[in-house]
Tab-separated table of C-alpha atoms in Angstrom:
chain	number	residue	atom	x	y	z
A	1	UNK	CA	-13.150	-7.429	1.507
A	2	UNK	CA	-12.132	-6.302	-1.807
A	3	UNK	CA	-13.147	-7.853	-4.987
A	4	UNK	CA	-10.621	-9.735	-6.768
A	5	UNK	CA	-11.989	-7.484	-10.040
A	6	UNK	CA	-11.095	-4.901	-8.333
A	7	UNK	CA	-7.230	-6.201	-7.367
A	8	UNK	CA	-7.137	-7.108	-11.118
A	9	UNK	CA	-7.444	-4.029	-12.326
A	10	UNK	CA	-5.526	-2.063	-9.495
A	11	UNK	CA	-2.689	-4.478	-10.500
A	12	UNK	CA	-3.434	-3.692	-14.426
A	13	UNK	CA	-2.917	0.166	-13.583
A	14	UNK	CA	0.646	-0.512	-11.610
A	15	UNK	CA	1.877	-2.576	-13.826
A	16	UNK	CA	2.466	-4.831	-11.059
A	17	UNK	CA	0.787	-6.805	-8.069
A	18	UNK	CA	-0.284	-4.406	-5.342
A	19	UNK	CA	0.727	-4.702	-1.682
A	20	UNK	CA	-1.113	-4.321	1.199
A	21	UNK	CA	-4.082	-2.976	-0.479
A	22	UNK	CA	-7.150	-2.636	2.567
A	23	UNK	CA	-9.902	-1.286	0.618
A	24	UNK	CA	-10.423	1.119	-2.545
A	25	UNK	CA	-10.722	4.616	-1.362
A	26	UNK	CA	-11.829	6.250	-4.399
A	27	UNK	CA	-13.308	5.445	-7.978
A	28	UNK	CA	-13.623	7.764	-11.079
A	29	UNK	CA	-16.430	8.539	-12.516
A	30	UNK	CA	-16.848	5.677	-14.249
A	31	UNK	CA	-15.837	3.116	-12.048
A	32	UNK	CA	-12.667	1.701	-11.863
A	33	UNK	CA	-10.303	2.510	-8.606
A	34	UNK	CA	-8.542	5.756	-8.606
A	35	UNK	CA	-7.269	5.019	-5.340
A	36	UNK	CA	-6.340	2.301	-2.956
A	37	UNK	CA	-5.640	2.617	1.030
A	38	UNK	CA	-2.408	0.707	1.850
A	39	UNK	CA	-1.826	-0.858	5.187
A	40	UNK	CA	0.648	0.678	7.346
A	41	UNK	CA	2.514	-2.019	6.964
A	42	UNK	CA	3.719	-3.875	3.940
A	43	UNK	CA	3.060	-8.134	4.146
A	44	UNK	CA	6.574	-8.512	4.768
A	45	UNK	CA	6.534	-5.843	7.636
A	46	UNK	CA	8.079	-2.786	5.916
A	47	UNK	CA	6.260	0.050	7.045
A	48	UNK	CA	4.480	2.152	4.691
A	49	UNK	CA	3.271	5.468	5.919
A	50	UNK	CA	1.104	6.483	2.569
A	51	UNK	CA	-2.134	5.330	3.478
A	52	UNK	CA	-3.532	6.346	0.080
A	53	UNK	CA	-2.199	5.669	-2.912
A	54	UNK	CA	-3.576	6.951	-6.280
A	55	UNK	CA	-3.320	4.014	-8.892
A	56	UNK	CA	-5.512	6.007	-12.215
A	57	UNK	CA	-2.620	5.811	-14.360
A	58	UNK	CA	-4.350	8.840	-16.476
A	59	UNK	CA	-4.473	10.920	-13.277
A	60	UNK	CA	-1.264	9.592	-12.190
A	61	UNK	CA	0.203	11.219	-15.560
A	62	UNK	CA	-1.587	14.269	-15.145
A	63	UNK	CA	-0.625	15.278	-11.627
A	64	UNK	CA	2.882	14.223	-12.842
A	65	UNK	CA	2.923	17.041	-15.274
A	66	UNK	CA	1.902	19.561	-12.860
A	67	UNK	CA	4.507	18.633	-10.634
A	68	UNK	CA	7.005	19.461	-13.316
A	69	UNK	CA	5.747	23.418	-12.986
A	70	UNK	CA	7.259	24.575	-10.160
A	71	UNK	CA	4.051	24.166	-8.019
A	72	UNK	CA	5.189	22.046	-4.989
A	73	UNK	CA	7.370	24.562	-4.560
A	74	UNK	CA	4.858	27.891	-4.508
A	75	UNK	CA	2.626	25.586	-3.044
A	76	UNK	CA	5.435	24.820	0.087
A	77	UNK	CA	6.372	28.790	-0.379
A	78	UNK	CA	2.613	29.522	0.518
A	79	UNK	CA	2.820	27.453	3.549
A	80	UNK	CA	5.528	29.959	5.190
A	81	UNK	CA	3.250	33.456	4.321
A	82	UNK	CA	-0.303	32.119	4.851
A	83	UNK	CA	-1.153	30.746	8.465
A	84	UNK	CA	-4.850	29.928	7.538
A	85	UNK	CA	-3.298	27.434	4.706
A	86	UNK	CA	-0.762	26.285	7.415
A	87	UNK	CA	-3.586	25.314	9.657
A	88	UNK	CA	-5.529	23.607	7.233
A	89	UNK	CA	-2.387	21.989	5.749
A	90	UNK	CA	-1.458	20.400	9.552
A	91	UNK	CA	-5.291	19.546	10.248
A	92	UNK	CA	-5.024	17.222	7.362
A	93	UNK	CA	-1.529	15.384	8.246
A	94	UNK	CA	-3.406	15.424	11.861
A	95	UNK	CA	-6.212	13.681	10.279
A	96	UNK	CA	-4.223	11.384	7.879
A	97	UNK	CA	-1.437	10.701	10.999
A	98	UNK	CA	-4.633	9.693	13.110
A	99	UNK	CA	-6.023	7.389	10.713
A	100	UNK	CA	-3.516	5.510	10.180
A	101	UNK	CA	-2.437	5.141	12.991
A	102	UNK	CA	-6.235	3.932	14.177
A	103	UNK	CA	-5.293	0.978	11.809
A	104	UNK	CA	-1.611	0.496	12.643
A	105	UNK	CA	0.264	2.971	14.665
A	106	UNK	CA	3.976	3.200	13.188
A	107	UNK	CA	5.687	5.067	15.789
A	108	UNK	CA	6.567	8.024	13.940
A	109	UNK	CA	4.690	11.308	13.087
A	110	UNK	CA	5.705	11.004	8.886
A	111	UNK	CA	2.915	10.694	6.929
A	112	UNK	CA	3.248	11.182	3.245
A	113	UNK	CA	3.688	14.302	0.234
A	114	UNK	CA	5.977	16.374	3.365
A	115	UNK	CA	3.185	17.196	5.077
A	116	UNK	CA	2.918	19.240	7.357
A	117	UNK	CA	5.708	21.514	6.483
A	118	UNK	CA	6.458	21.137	2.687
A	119	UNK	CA	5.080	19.546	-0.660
A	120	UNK	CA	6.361	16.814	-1.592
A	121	UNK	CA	4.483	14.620	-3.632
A	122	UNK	CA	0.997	15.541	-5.202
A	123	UNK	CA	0.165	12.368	-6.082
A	124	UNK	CA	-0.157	11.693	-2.399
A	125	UNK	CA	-2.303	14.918	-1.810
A	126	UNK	CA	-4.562	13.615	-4.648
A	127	UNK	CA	-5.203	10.849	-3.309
A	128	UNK	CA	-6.256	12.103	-0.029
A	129	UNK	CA	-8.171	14.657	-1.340
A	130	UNK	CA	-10.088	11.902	-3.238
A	131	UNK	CA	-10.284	9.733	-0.608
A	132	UNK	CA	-11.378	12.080	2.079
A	133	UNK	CA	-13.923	14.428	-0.224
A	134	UNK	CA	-13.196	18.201	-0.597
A	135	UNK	CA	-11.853	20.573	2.525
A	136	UNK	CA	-9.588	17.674	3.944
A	137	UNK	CA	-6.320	18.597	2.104
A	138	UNK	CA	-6.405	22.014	0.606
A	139	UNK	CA	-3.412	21.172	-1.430
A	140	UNK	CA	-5.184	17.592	-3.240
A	141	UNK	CA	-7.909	20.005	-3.862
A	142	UNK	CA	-5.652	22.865	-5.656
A	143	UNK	CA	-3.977	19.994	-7.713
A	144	UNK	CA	-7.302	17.995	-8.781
A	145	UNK	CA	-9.093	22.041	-9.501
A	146	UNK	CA	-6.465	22.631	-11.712
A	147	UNK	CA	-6.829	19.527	-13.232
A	148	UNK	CA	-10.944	19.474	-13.622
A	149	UNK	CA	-10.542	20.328	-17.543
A	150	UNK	CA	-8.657	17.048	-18.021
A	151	UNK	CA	-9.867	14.974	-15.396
A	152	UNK	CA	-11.985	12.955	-15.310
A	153	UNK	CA	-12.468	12.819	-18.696
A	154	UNK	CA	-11.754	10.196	-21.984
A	155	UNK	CA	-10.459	6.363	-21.107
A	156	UNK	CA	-10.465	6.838	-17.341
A	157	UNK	CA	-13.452	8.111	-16.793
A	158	UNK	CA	-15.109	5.314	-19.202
A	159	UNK	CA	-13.917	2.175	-17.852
């Protein structure tokens, strides 16, 4: 069950009502939800394959910015000269493709941010990263290390 508090606020950050919200995966520091875990379905039936979905509008912005760099695409670039980070990069869509589909299977082996074979979305790696702790997603980790100087700090964190 999650609190309607929590909803409130979740809807506050989007700007809009979320959908299909199961539980809040993460919190920052001071906390208020970072991230939510979607169902695999939407209400109306839509599927949804992003099982977490990071809502901290400050982090939001931040991992925003870094995706403006260039780094999704070293990041994807890595994948094809590094089979250690290849491994780890296709143990975490395993995980996040088993999970959800533990919940709801969807019938297809997309999962979310082009995993396993590109980056697509950091936002979605975040997430995961934050949901799942550290050494799940080696790429969520990357993005939220090279972030650690700006999050979580100021209004996020103190809400």
């Amino acid at each position: 069950m999650i609190a309607e508090a929590d909803i409130a606020v979740v809807a506050e950050q989007l700007g809009r009502t979320p959908r299909g919200v199961r539980a809040i995966a993460a919190r920052c520091p001071g906390g208020h939800p970072s991230v939510v875990q979607t169902d695999p379905r939407l209400p109306d039936g839509t599927p949804f394959p992003t099982l977490y979905y990071l809502t901290c509008p400050r982090l939001n912005s931040l991992v925003s910015t870094l995706e403006t760099t260039g780094l999704m695409k070293e990041m994807t670039d890595r994948l094809a000269e590094d089979d250690a980070l290849s491994s780890r990069y296709l143990a975490a869509h395993e995980s996040y493709l088993a999970e959800r589909d533990a919940i709801e299977p969807l019938g297809t082996q997309v999962t979310a941010g082009g995993m396993p074979t590109r980056v697509k979305c950091l936002h979605v790696h975040v997430a995961h990263a934050l949901a799942k702790g550290t050494g799940v997603n080696p790429f969520g980790d990357e993005a939220l290390a090279r972030l650690a100087d700006e999050w979580p700090t100021g209004d996020c964190a103190s809400r």
